[in-house]
Coordinates of C-alpha atoms and ligand atoms in Angstrom, one line a residue:
M1 CA 88.7 -25.1 -4.0
K2 CA 86.4 -26.5 -1.3
K3 CA 89.2 -27.9 0.6
E4 CA 90.9 -24.6 0.7
K5 CA 87.9 -22.9 2.0
R6 CA 87.3 -25.3 4.8
K7 CA 90.7 -24.3 6.1
N8 CA 89.0 -21.1 7.2
V9 CA 86.9 -22.8 9.8
K10 CA 88.2 -23.9 13.1
V11 CA 86.0 -26.2 15.2
K12 CA 87.0 -25.4 18.7
K13 CA 85.3 -28.1 20.7
V14 CA 82.7 -30.6 19.7
V15 CA 81.1 -32.6 22.5
E16 CA 79.2 -35.8 21.8
T17 CA 76.4 -36.5 24.3
R18 CA 74.7 -39.8 24.5
I19 CA 72.2 -39.1 27.2
S20 CA 69.2 -40.1 25.1
N21 CA 69.2 -43.1 22.9
T22 CA 69.8 -41.1 19.8
P23 CA 73.3 -39.8 19.7
K24 CA 73.2 -36.1 19.2
K25 CA 76.0 -33.8 18.3
V26 CA 76.0 -30.7 20.4
E27 CA 78.2 -27.8 19.4
L28 CA 79.0 -25.2 22.0
S29 CA 79.6 -21.9 20.2
E30 CA 82.2 -23.8 18.5
K31 CA 82.5 -22.7 14.9
I32 CA 84.3 -19.6 13.7
L33 CA 83.8 -18.2 10.3
Y34 CA 86.7 -16.2 9.1
F35 CA 84.9 -13.6 7.0
K36 CA 86.4 -12.0 4.0
D37 CA 84.8 -9.3 1.8
N38 CA 82.4 -10.4 -1.0
M39 CA 81.9 -13.9 0.4
T40 CA 78.9 -15.5 -1.2
I41 CA 76.3 -17.4 0.8
Q42 CA 77.5 -20.6 -0.9
E43 CA 81.1 -19.9 0.2
V44 CA 80.0 -19.2 3.7
A45 CA 78.1 -22.5 3.8
D46 CA 81.0 -24.4 2.3
S47 CA 83.3 -22.9 4.9
L48 CA 81.0 -24.0 7.7
N49 CA 80.2 -27.4 6.1
I50 CA 76.5 -26.7 6.2
K51 CA 73.8 -26.3 3.5
S52 CA 73.4 -22.9 2.0
A53 CA 69.6 -23.3 2.4
E54 CA 70.1 -23.1 6.2
I55 CA 71.6 -19.6 5.8
I56 CA 69.1 -18.5 3.2
K57 CA 66.2 -19.6 5.5
S58 CA 67.6 -17.6 8.4
L59 CA 68.1 -14.6 6.1
M60 CA 64.5 -14.9 5.1
L61 CA 63.4 -14.8 8.7
L62 CA 65.2 -11.5 8.9
G63 CA 63.4 -10.3 5.8
V64 CA 66.4 -10.6 3.5
M65 CA 65.8 -12.4 0.3
A66 CA 69.0 -13.8 -1.2
N67 CA 70.2 -16.7 -3.2
Q68 CA 73.4 -18.7 -2.7
N69 CA 75.4 -16.7 -5.2
Q70 CA 74.8 -13.4 -3.5
T71 CA 77.0 -11.8 -1.0
V72 CA 76.1 -10.9 2.6
D73 CA 77.6 -8.1 4.6
R74 CA 79.4 -8.9 7.8
E75 CA 76.7 -7.6 10.3
T76 CA 73.9 -9.5 8.7
L77 CA 75.9 -12.7 8.7
E78 CA 76.8 -12.2 12.3
V79 CA 73.1 -12.1 13.2
V80 CA 72.2 -15.1 11.1
L81 CA 75.2 -17.2 12.1
A82 CA 74.7 -16.5 15.8
E83 CA 71.6 -18.7 15.5
L84 CA 73.8 -21.5 14.3
N85 CA 76.4 -20.9 17.1
V86 CA 78.9 -19.6 14.7
E87 CA 81.2 -16.8 15.6
V88 CA 82.2 -14.4 12.8
K89 CA 85.7 -13.0 12.8
D90 CA 87.5 -11.0 10.2
E91 CA 89.7 -13.0 8.0
V92 CA 93.3 -12.3 8.8
V93 CA 95.1 -12.4 5.5
T94 CA 98.4 -14.2 6.1
D95 CA 98.8 -15.5 2.6
F96 CA 101.8 -13.7 1.2
L97 CA 100.4 -14.0 -2.3
R98 CA 97.9 -11.4 -1.2
Y99 CA 100.4 -9.2 0.5
D100 CA 98.8 -6.1 -1.0
E101 CA 95.7 -6.8 1.0
F102 CA 97.4 -7.0 4.3
K103 CA 96.0 -4.7 6.9
I104 CA 99.0 -3.7 8.9
E105 CA 98.2 -2.4 12.4
D106 CA 101.2 -1.2 14.3
K107 CA 101.0 -0.8 18.1
E108 CA 100.6 2.8 19.1
E109 CA 103.9 2.8 20.9
N110 CA 105.8 1.8 17.7
L111 CA 104.3 4.6 15.7
V112 CA 106.1 7.9 15.0
E113 CA 105.0 10.9 13.0
R114 CA 105.6 10.8 9.3
A115 CA 105.6 13.5 6.6
P116 CA 102.2 14.1 5.0
I117 CA 102.0 13.2 1.3
I118 CA 100.5 16.0 -0.9
T119 CA 99.0 16.0 -4.4
I120 CA 98.3 19.3 -6.2
M121 CA 95.3 19.3 -8.5
G122 CA 93.3 22.0 -10.3
H123 CA 92.2 23.4 -13.6
V124 CA 94.7 23.7 -16.5
D125 CA 96.8 26.9 -16.4
H126 CA 95.8 27.7 -12.8
G127 CA 99.4 27.3 -11.8
K128 CA 99.9 23.8 -10.5
T129 CA 103.3 23.4 -12.1
T130 CA 104.4 26.9 -11.1
L131 CA 103.3 26.2 -7.5
L132 CA 105.2 22.8 -7.4
D133 CA 108.3 24.7 -8.7
A134 CA 107.9 27.5 -6.2
I135 CA 107.7 25.0 -3.3
R136 CA 110.5 22.9 -4.6
S137 CA 112.8 25.9 -5.0
S138 CA 112.3 26.6 -1.3
R139 CA 114.7 23.8 -0.5
V140 CA 117.5 25.6 -2.4
A141 CA 117.0 28.4 0.0
A142 CA 117.3 25.9 2.8
G143 CA 120.8 25.3 1.5
E144 CA 120.4 21.7 0.4
F145 CA 122.6 20.2 -2.2
G146 CA 121.4 19.2 -5.6
G147 CA 119.8 22.5 -6.5
I148 CA 116.4 22.4 -8.0
T149 CA 117.1 19.7 -10.6
Q150 CA 114.7 17.2 -9.6
H151 CA 115.5 13.6 -10.2
I152 CA 112.2 11.8 -9.6
S153 CA 108.5 12.5 -9.8
A154 CA 108.1 13.3 -6.1
Y155 CA 110.1 15.4 -3.7
Q156 CA 110.4 16.4 -0.1
I157 CA 110.9 19.7 1.5
E158 CA 111.7 20.7 5.1
K159 CA 109.8 23.3 7.0
N160 CA 110.2 24.1 10.6
G161 CA 112.3 21.0 11.0
K162 CA 109.6 18.7 9.6
K163 CA 109.3 17.2 6.1
I164 CA 106.5 17.4 3.6
T165 CA 106.3 15.1 0.6
F166 CA 104.9 16.3 -2.7
L167 CA 103.8 14.1 -5.6
D168 CA 105.0 15.9 -8.6
T169 CA 102.4 14.8 -11.1
P170 CA 100.1 17.8 -11.4
G171 CA 96.5 17.1 -12.5
H172 CA 94.1 14.6 -11.4
A173 CA 94.6 12.0 -14.1
A174 CA 97.4 10.5 -12.1
F175 CA 95.3 10.6 -8.9
T176 CA 92.3 8.9 -10.5
E177 CA 94.4 6.3 -12.2
M178 CA 96.1 5.4 -8.9
R179 CA 92.7 5.4 -7.1
S180 CA 91.1 3.2 -9.7
R181 CA 93.9 0.7 -9.1
G182 CA 93.1 0.7 -5.4
A183 CA 96.2 2.7 -4.4
R184 CA 95.9 5.4 -1.8
V185 CA 98.9 7.5 -1.5
T186 CA 97.7 11.1 -1.0
D187 CA 97.1 12.4 2.5
I188 CA 96.1 15.9 1.6
A189 CA 94.9 17.4 -1.8
I190 CA 95.8 21.0 -2.6
I191 CA 93.4 22.4 -5.1
V192 CA 94.7 25.3 -7.0
V193 CA 92.2 27.9 -8.2
A194 CA 93.4 31.0 -10.1
A195 CA 91.9 34.1 -8.6
D196 CA 91.3 35.7 -12.0
D197 CA 89.6 32.7 -13.4
G198 CA 87.7 31.1 -10.5
V199 CA 86.2 27.6 -10.4
M200 CA 86.5 25.8 -13.7
P201 CA 85.5 22.4 -14.9
Q202 CA 88.7 20.7 -13.8
T203 CA 88.5 22.4 -10.5
R204 CA 85.2 20.7 -10.0
E205 CA 86.5 17.4 -11.1
A206 CA 89.5 17.7 -8.7
I207 CA 87.0 18.4 -5.9
D208 CA 84.9 15.4 -6.9
H209 CA 88.0 13.2 -6.9
A210 CA 89.3 14.4 -3.6
K211 CA 85.9 14.1 -1.9
A212 CA 85.2 10.7 -3.4
A213 CA 88.6 9.5 -2.0
K214 CA 87.9 11.2 1.3
V215 CA 91.1 13.1 1.2
P216 CA 91.2 16.4 3.1
I217 CA 91.4 19.5 0.9
I218 CA 93.3 22.7 1.1
I219 CA 92.4 25.5 -1.4
A220 CA 95.3 27.5 -2.8
V221 CA 93.9 30.6 -4.3
N222 CA 96.6 31.5 -6.8
K223 CA 97.7 34.5 -8.9
I224 CA 96.8 37.0 -6.2
D225 CA 99.5 39.2 -7.6
K226 CA 97.2 39.9 -10.5
E227 CA 95.0 42.9 -10.1
V228 CA 92.0 41.4 -11.8
G229 CA 92.1 38.5 -9.3
N230 CA 89.3 38.2 -6.8
P231 CA 89.9 35.7 -4.0
D232 CA 86.5 36.4 -2.4
R233 CA 84.8 35.4 -5.6
V234 CA 86.7 32.0 -5.4
K235 CA 85.5 31.6 -1.8
Q236 CA 82.0 32.3 -2.9
E237 CA 82.1 29.9 -5.8
L238 CA 83.7 27.1 -3.7
S239 CA 81.1 27.5 -1.0
E240 CA 78.6 26.1 -3.5
Y241 CA 80.6 22.9 -3.4
G242 CA 80.6 22.7 0.4
L243 CA 84.1 24.1 0.8
I244 CA 83.6 26.9 3.1
A245 CA 86.5 29.0 4.3
E246 CA 87.3 29.2 7.9
D247 CA 86.7 33.0 8.1
W248 CA 83.3 32.4 6.6
G249 CA 82.4 30.0 9.3
G250 CA 83.5 26.8 7.6
D251 CA 86.4 24.4 8.1
T252 CA 88.2 24.5 4.8
I253 CA 91.7 26.0 4.8
F254 CA 92.1 28.7 2.1
C255 CA 95.6 30.1 1.3
N256 CA 96.1 33.0 -0.9
V257 CA 99.3 32.5 -2.9
S258 CA 101.2 33.8 -5.9
A259 CA 103.2 30.9 -7.3
L260 CA 104.9 33.1 -9.7
S261 CA 106.0 35.8 -7.2
K262 CA 106.4 33.1 -4.5
L263 CA 104.0 34.9 -2.2
G264 CA 102.1 33.0 0.5
I265 CA 104.1 29.8 0.0
D266 CA 105.3 29.7 3.7
N267 CA 101.7 30.1 4.9
L268 CA 100.6 27.3 2.6
L269 CA 103.3 25.0 3.9
E270 CA 102.4 25.9 7.5
S271 CA 98.7 25.2 6.8
I272 CA 99.7 21.8 5.4
Q273 CA 101.6 21.0 8.6
L274 CA 98.7 22.2 10.7
L275 CA 96.3 20.0 8.9
A276 CA 98.7 17.1 9.0
E277 CA 99.0 17.5 12.7
I278 CA 95.3 17.4 13.1
E279 CA 95.0 14.3 10.9
G280 CA 98.0 12.7 12.7
F281 CA 99.8 10.7 10.0
K282 CA 102.0 8.1 11.5
A283 CA 104.1 5.1 10.6
N284 CA 106.4 2.5 12.1
P285 CA 109.9 2.9 10.8
N286 CA 111.0 -0.4 12.5
R287 CA 109.4 -2.9 10.1
L288 CA 110.0 -4.1 6.6
A289 CA 108.9 -1.5 4.2
I290 CA 105.6 -1.4 2.3
G291 CA 104.4 1.3 -0.2
T292 CA 103.3 2.1 -3.7
V293 CA 104.8 2.7 -7.1
I294 CA 104.4 6.3 -8.4
E295 CA 106.0 5.8 -11.7
A296 CA 108.1 3.1 -13.4
K297 CA 110.1 2.8 -16.6
L298 CA 112.8 0.9 -18.4
N299 CA 116.2 2.5 -18.1
E300 CA 118.5 1.5 -21.0
K301 CA 121.5 1.2 -18.8
I302 CA 120.3 -0.2 -15.5
G303 CA 117.1 -2.0 -16.5
P304 CA 113.7 -1.5 -14.8
V305 CA 113.5 1.4 -12.4
A306 CA 110.6 2.4 -10.2
T307 CA 109.9 5.6 -8.2
V308 CA 108.2 4.3 -5.1
L309 CA 106.8 5.9 -2.0
V310 CA 107.6 4.2 1.2
Q311 CA 104.4 4.3 3.2
N312 CA 105.4 2.3 6.3
G313 CA 108.6 0.8 7.5
T314 CA 112.1 1.5 6.3
M315 CA 113.4 0.4 2.9
K316 CA 117.0 -0.6 2.8
I317 CA 119.4 -1.3 0.0
R318 CA 119.7 -5.1 -0.9
D319 CA 116.2 -5.7 0.5
S320 CA 114.2 -8.4 -1.3
I321 CA 111.1 -6.8 -2.8
V322 CA 107.8 -7.8 -4.5
I323 CA 106.0 -5.2 -6.5
G324 CA 102.8 -6.5 -8.1
D325 CA 104.0 -9.2 -10.3
T326 CA 107.7 -8.2 -10.3
Y327 CA 110.4 -8.8 -7.8
G328 CA 114.1 -8.3 -7.2
R329 CA 116.8 -7.2 -4.8
I330 CA 117.2 -3.5 -4.4
R331 CA 120.4 -2.7 -6.1
T332 CA 120.4 1.1 -6.0
M333 CA 118.3 3.6 -4.2
V334 CA 118.3 7.3 -5.3
N335 CA 116.5 10.1 -3.6
D336 CA 114.8 13.2 -5.0
F337 CA 118.1 15.0 -5.2
G338 CA 119.6 12.3 -7.3
K339 CA 121.7 11.2 -4.4
K340 CA 122.4 7.5 -3.6
I341 CA 121.0 6.5 -0.3
N342 CA 121.0 3.3 1.7
E343 CA 117.7 3.5 3.5
A344 CA 114.4 5.3 3.1
L345 CA 112.1 6.1 6.0
P346 CA 108.2 6.4 5.8
S347 CA 106.8 9.0 3.4
T348 CA 110.1 9.1 1.4
P349 CA 110.0 8.9 -2.4
V350 CA 112.9 7.0 -3.9
E351 CA 113.9 5.5 -7.2
I352 CA 115.0 1.9 -7.0
S353 CA 116.6 -0.5 -9.4
G354 CA 117.2 -4.2 -9.4
L355 CA 113.8 -5.4 -10.4
N356 CA 113.2 -8.2 -12.9
N357 CA 110.6 -6.3 -14.8
V358 CA 108.8 -2.9 -15.0
P359 CA 106.0 -2.7 -12.4
K360 CA 102.9 -0.5 -12.9
A361 CA 102.1 2.8 -11.3
G362 CA 99.7 2.1 -8.4
D363 CA 101.2 -1.3 -7.6
K364 CA 101.8 -1.9 -4.0
F365 CA 105.2 -3.3 -2.9
M366 CA 106.4 -5.2 0.2
I367 CA 109.8 -6.1 1.4
F368 CA 110.3 -9.8 2.0
S369 CA 112.8 -11.3 4.4
D370 CA 114.6 -13.3 1.6
E371 CA 114.9 -13.2 -2.1
K372 CA 113.7 -16.8 -2.7
S373 CA 110.2 -16.1 -1.2
A374 CA 110.0 -12.8 -3.0
R375 CA 110.6 -14.5 -6.2
A376 CA 108.1 -17.4 -5.5
V377 CA 105.4 -14.9 -4.5
A378 CA 105.9 -12.7 -7.6
E379 CA 105.9 -15.7 -10.0
Q380 CA 102.8 -17.2 -8.5
R381 CA 101.1 -13.7 -8.7
T382 CA 102.1 -13.4 -12.4
H383 CA 100.5 -16.7 -13.0
D384 CA 97.3 -15.8 -11.1
T385 CA 97.1 -12.4 -12.8
W386 CA 97.3 -14.1 -16.1
K387 CA 94.5 -16.5 -15.1
N388 CA 92.2 -13.8 -13.7
E389 CA 92.8 -11.1 -16.2
K390 CA 89.3 -11.2 -17.5
T391 CA 87.6 -10.9 -14.2
I392 CA 89.5 -8.2 -12.4
S393 CA 87.8 -5.2 -13.9
K394 CA 85.2 -3.9 -11.6
G395 CA 82.3 -1.6 -12.4
V396 CA 78.6 -1.4 -11.4
N397 CA 75.6 -1.6 -13.5
L398 CA 72.0 -0.8 -12.7
E399 CA 70.7 -4.4 -13.2
D400 CA 73.0 -5.8 -10.5
L401 CA 72.1 -3.1 -8.0
F402 CA 69.0 -4.7 -6.7
S403 CA 70.7 -8.0 -5.9
E404 CA 73.4 -6.1 -4.0
L405 CA 70.7 -4.1 -2.2
E406 CA 69.1 -7.2 -1.0
V407 CA 72.1 -8.1 1.0
E408 CA 73.4 -4.8 2.2
E409 CA 71.7 -2.7 4.8
T410 CA 72.2 0.6 3.2
K411 CA 73.7 0.8 -0.2
D412 CA 75.4 3.9 -1.4
I413 CA 74.8 4.4 -5.0
N414 CA 77.1 6.9 -6.8
L415 CA 75.8 8.8 -9.8
I416 CA 77.5 11.0 -12.3
I417 CA 75.1 13.3 -14.3
K418 CA 76.0 14.9 -17.5
G419 CA 73.5 17.0 -19.5
D420 CA 73.1 19.3 -22.4
V421 CA 72.2 22.5 -20.5
Q422 CA 72.4 23.7 -17.0
G423 CA 68.6 23.7 -16.7
S424 CA 68.2 20.0 -17.4
V425 CA 71.1 19.1 -15.2
E426 CA 69.6 21.0 -12.3
A427 CA 66.1 19.5 -12.9
L428 CA 67.5 16.0 -13.0
R429 CA 69.6 16.7 -9.9
N430 CA 66.5 17.8 -8.0
S431 CA 64.4 14.9 -9.2
I432 CA 67.0 12.4 -8.3
T433 CA 67.4 14.0 -4.8
N434 CA 63.8 13.4 -4.3
I435 CA 63.9 9.6 -5.0
F436 CA 63.5 7.7 -1.8
V437 CA 63.9 4.0 -1.7
E438 CA 64.5 2.4 1.7
G439 CA 67.9 1.0 2.2
T440 CA 69.5 3.1 -0.5
K441 CA 71.4 6.4 -0.5
L442 CA 71.9 8.1 -3.9
N443 CA 75.0 10.3 -4.0
I444 CA 75.5 12.5 -7.0
I445 CA 79.3 12.7 -7.1
R446 CA 79.4 14.9 -10.2
S447 CA 76.8 16.8 -12.2
S448 CA 77.8 19.1 -15.0
V449 CA 76.9 20.4 -18.4
G450 CA 78.7 18.8 -21.3
T451 CA 79.1 15.4 -23.0
I452 CA 80.4 12.3 -21.2
T453 CA 84.1 12.3 -21.3
E454 CA 87.0 9.9 -20.5
T455 CA 87.5 11.6 -17.1
D456 CA 83.8 10.9 -16.2
I457 CA 84.4 7.3 -17.0
M458 CA 87.6 7.2 -14.9
L459 CA 85.8 8.8 -12.0
A460 CA 82.9 6.4 -12.4
K461 CA 85.3 3.5 -12.4
A462 CA 87.2 4.7 -9.4
S463 CA 84.0 5.5 -7.4
Q464 CA 81.9 2.6 -8.7
A465 CA 79.4 5.1 -10.1
I466 CA 76.7 4.9 -12.8
V467 CA 76.9 7.6 -15.5
I468 CA 73.6 9.2 -16.6
G469 CA 73.7 11.2 -19.8
F470 CA 70.8 13.5 -20.6
N471 CA 70.6 14.6 -24.2
V472 CA 74.3 14.0 -24.6
R473 CA 76.1 11.2 -26.2
P474 CA 79.6 9.9 -25.5
I475 CA 81.8 9.4 -28.6
A476 CA 83.0 5.9 -29.6
T477 CA 86.3 6.1 -27.7
V478 CA 84.6 7.1 -24.5
R479 CA 82.0 4.3 -25.0
S480 CA 84.6 1.7 -25.4
L481 CA 86.5 3.0 -22.4
A482 CA 83.3 2.5 -20.4
N483 CA 82.9 -1.0 -21.8
E484 CA 86.4 -2.0 -21.0
N485 CA 86.0 -0.8 -17.5
K486 CA 82.5 -2.1 -17.1
V487 CA 81.1 1.3 -16.4
D488 CA 77.3 1.5 -16.9
I489 CA 76.2 4.5 -19.0
R490 CA 72.5 5.3 -19.1
L491 CA 71.4 7.7 -21.8
H492 CA 68.0 9.5 -21.7
N493 CA 66.2 12.5 -23.0
I494 CA 63.2 12.5 -20.8
I495 CA 63.6 13.2 -17.1
Y496 CA 60.9 11.0 -15.8
K497 CA 62.4 8.1 -17.7
V498 CA 65.6 8.5 -15.8
I499 CA 63.7 8.6 -12.5
E500 CA 61.6 5.7 -13.5
E501 CA 64.6 3.6 -14.5
L502 CA 66.4 4.4 -11.2
E503 CA 63.4 3.7 -9.1
Q504 CA 62.7 0.5 -10.9
S505 CA 66.2 -0.8 -10.6
L506 CA 66.3 0.1 -6.9
T507 CA 63.1 -1.7 -6.3
G508 CA 64.2 -4.7 -8.4
M509 CA 61.6 -4.2 -11.1
L510 CA 63.9 -3.5 -14.0
E511 CA 62.6 -6.0 -16.5
A512 CA 64.4 -7.4 -19.5
K513 CA 63.4 -5.2 -22.4
L514 CA 64.5 -4.0 -25.7
V515 CA 67.6 -1.9 -25.4
E516 CA 69.4 0.1 -28.0
K517 CA 72.6 -1.4 -29.4
I518 CA 74.9 1.0 -31.0
T519 CA 76.2 -0.5 -34.2
G520 CA 78.4 2.3 -35.6
Q521 CA 79.4 5.8 -35.9
V522 CA 79.7 8.0 -39.0
E523 CA 81.4 11.3 -39.5
I524 CA 80.1 13.8 -42.0
R525 CA 82.8 15.0 -44.4
E526 CA 80.9 16.8 -47.2
I527 CA 77.5 18.1 -47.9
F528 CA 75.6 18.1 -51.2
K529 CA 72.2 19.8 -51.7
A530 CA 69.9 18.1 -54.2
T531 CA 66.6 19.7 -54.9
K532 CA 64.5 16.6 -55.0
I533 CA 66.3 14.5 -52.4
G534 CA 67.4 17.1 -49.9
T535 CA 70.8 17.1 -48.1
I536 CA 73.1 14.3 -49.0
A537 CA 75.9 13.7 -46.6
G538 CA 79.2 12.5 -47.9
S539 CA 80.4 10.5 -44.9
F540 CA 83.0 8.2 -43.4
V541 CA 82.3 5.3 -41.1
T542 CA 84.6 5.8 -38.2
D543 CA 83.5 2.9 -36.0
G544 CA 81.4 -0.3 -36.5
V545 CA 78.8 -0.6 -39.2
V546 CA 76.0 1.6 -40.5
Y547 CA 72.9 -0.3 -41.7
K548 CA 70.3 1.1 -44.1
K549 CA 67.7 0.3 -41.5
S550 CA 69.7 1.9 -38.7
L551 CA 68.0 4.3 -36.3
I552 CA 70.2 7.3 -36.0
R553 CA 71.0 10.2 -33.8
L554 CA 72.7 13.3 -35.2
I555 CA 75.3 14.7 -32.8
R556 CA 76.8 18.2 -33.1
E557 CA 79.6 19.0 -30.6
G558 CA 78.4 16.3 -28.2
L559 CA 74.8 17.3 -28.2
V560 CA 71.9 15.4 -29.8
I561 CA 70.4 17.6 -32.6
Y562 CA 68.0 15.1 -34.2
E563 CA 66.8 11.5 -33.7
G564 CA 65.3 9.5 -36.6
E565 CA 66.2 7.1 -39.3
L566 CA 68.1 7.0 -42.6
S567 CA 66.2 7.4 -45.8
S568 CA 69.1 6.2 -48.1
L569 CA 72.5 4.7 -47.8
K570 CA 74.9 4.5 -50.8
R571 CA 78.3 3.3 -51.6
F572 CA 79.3 5.4 -54.6
K573 CA 76.2 5.4 -56.7
D574 CA 74.8 2.1 -55.5
D575 CA 72.3 1.5 -52.8
A576 CA 74.0 -0.3 -49.9
K577 CA 72.5 -2.4 -47.1
E578 CA 75.4 -1.7 -44.8
V579 CA 78.7 0.1 -44.9
K580 CA 81.6 -0.9 -42.6
E581 CA 84.2 1.0 -40.6
G582 CA 86.9 2.6 -42.8
Y583 CA 84.7 3.1 -45.8
E584 CA 83.0 6.2 -47.3
C585 CA 79.3 6.4 -47.9
G586 CA 76.6 8.8 -48.9
L587 CA 73.5 9.1 -46.8
T588 CA 70.3 11.1 -46.3
I589 CA 68.2 11.4 -43.2
D590 CA 64.5 10.9 -43.3
K591 CA 62.7 14.2 -42.9
F592 CA 65.8 16.1 -41.8
N593 CA 68.1 18.2 -43.9
D594 CA 70.1 20.4 -41.5
I595 CA 73.2 18.3 -41.7
K596 CA 76.6 20.0 -41.3
V597 CA 80.2 19.0 -42.0
N598 CA 81.8 17.4 -38.8
D599 CA 78.4 16.3 -37.5
I600 CA 78.5 12.8 -36.1
I601 CA 75.8 10.2 -36.8
E602 CA 75.4 7.5 -34.2
C603 CA 73.7 4.4 -35.7
Y604 CA 71.8 2.0 -33.5
I605 CA 69.2 -0.8 -33.5
M606 CA 66.8 -1.9 -30.9
A607 CA 67.6 -5.4 -29.7
E608 CA 66.7 -7.7 -26.8
E609 CA 69.0 -7.1 -23.9
T610 CA 71.7 -9.7 -23.4
K611 CA 73.6 -9.7 -20.2
Ligands
LIG704 P1 99.2 24.4 -14.7 O1 98.6 24.1 -16.1 O2 98.1 24.5 -13.7 O3 100.4 23.6 -14.3 O4 99.7 26.0 -14.8 P2 101.1 26.6 -14.9 O5 101.9 26.4 -13.7 O6 101.8 26.0 -16.2 O7 100.8 28.1 -15.1 C1 100.0 28.6 -16.2 C2 100.4 30.0 -16.4 O8 100.1 30.9 -15.3 C3 101.9 30.3 -16.7 O9 102.1 31.2 -17.7 C4 102.4 30.8 -15.3 O10 103.5 31.6 -15.5 C5 101.2 31.6 -14.9 N1 101.1 31.7 -13.4 C6 101.2 30.7 -12.5 N2 101.1 31.1 -11.3 C7 101.0 32.5 -11.4 C8 100.8 33.5 -10.4 O11 100.9 33.3 -9.2 N3 100.7 34.8 -10.9 C9 100.7 35.1 -12.2 N4 100.6 36.3 -12.6 N5 100.8 34.1 -13.1 C10 101.0 32.8 -12.7

């Protein structure tokens, strides 16, 4: 390991001077540190063959407290290492095993314009699919072969002699999934809003996703053929999210369309081209192709097939390819009309066959000059993935924030707030906006009423955000999704506690303390009223274990109705100390009788925090 790291350092010139009696090594601005993201101080020290204490000491002089296991950003390192005559340069990744991290910079003169790649997002039933269909059908009008039967999950159309690529996976689930895997394929997001329905929860989610990914947005106000529709109301509603129409003095393009009657489609396409021109999407067709998998599956007849998007370079038939951990030689290439083609230029979606295995959506691919090296790279990557499986998932948690803060100049902290009612969400938002801790910037990337859902967790994962739940509880499946993805969920029912916790973590004062540990979840199936005992709930343990001594929380439709403890727990007629998942039980809640069928009881204990 150490040996490998030292390879990063080049000693340009070392001059030995023996002017005095004591031989002294003088180094003339000689060392170079090839910096890579997330390098710890120890790794930097190892690379330079010096003691980590030297770096830590210099950092302290700059007022930065850090230990050897922490990371330091590039700018800080530059300052510190300048003292030690070390020059910092960005690591140039040339290791083909990490081909998906290559930063390819083509010379300006080799770049040509490429088609913009578009994703359509928006609330369910607002017309995403109809819009994708309407746009797709425009190519029949253009007289192209193949009709509107579409072969793969992306298509291209031509407008004014220029192409536009559409990813045909409506909804933001695909977008988020890709993003959380580090893939960036969308150049522009079209957010569809039905004029008769206005901004709805998934509209807001789509906006959050596009903004978090820094993808420019065009708003398509759909269903303008309907008399009840009110495009101005949509403008008004969206202005609250910072999306202000051009005719209202903002810079967001709004297009009125009717996907059903195919009205306004031309204008929408022209707007896409206008925005694409401003953004200037370019690629170099004269290089070996790189790109991303949109979708992949096993075809019974021809084996693994993948729909890929060529993002740079030109992909040719019989090219040797590595996709994630898979490889092969491209046997067939089929375009979106189902037509066999021999080469695919930048921004073209194609379906390829000839792979040894089915890759994953979001995997990046690269063409290699020969099959042998492609195979060697893929096999080594398979081995490495297998070895690293446990450590790849990335999330953030509040405890680790402070240590990260110490080494970064300004840390952006993303938060997602979910609360039981609009009032509490607003109050929390305001209080959080007023938190000021030097060196930190709190960004609320989503705040809405409702319980914590899987989409919240996916957004948190993709944006490295912390989820704050106020008087709401995630159900077991959401909680385990969060655990799997190492997303930190903080649940509270008092505003100042949220603020206190955030402030403490930002100032590094979050102490080890008793935390609640959820042990199980129970669903209420039947209710019995007994005059002396009160309400007995015939229940089923759906997750984990319920203990007689459990503290409990009664949840109805995602909202916390009551918090307290059990007064009895029975299996059939006998008292039970605990009942496990998959078993029925009867229970009563201490001092609380308003239990209803379908209520959920969350059982927890207070335990010392284990990291
Ligand atoms: P998606 O869930 O966003 O993909 O929405 P769909 O494309 O499936 O459309 C939902 C419903 O709205 C369907 O019944 C469509 O026919 C209808 N619809 C879509 N666009 C329009 C439109 O421009 N005008 C009218 N009147 N109805 C539309």
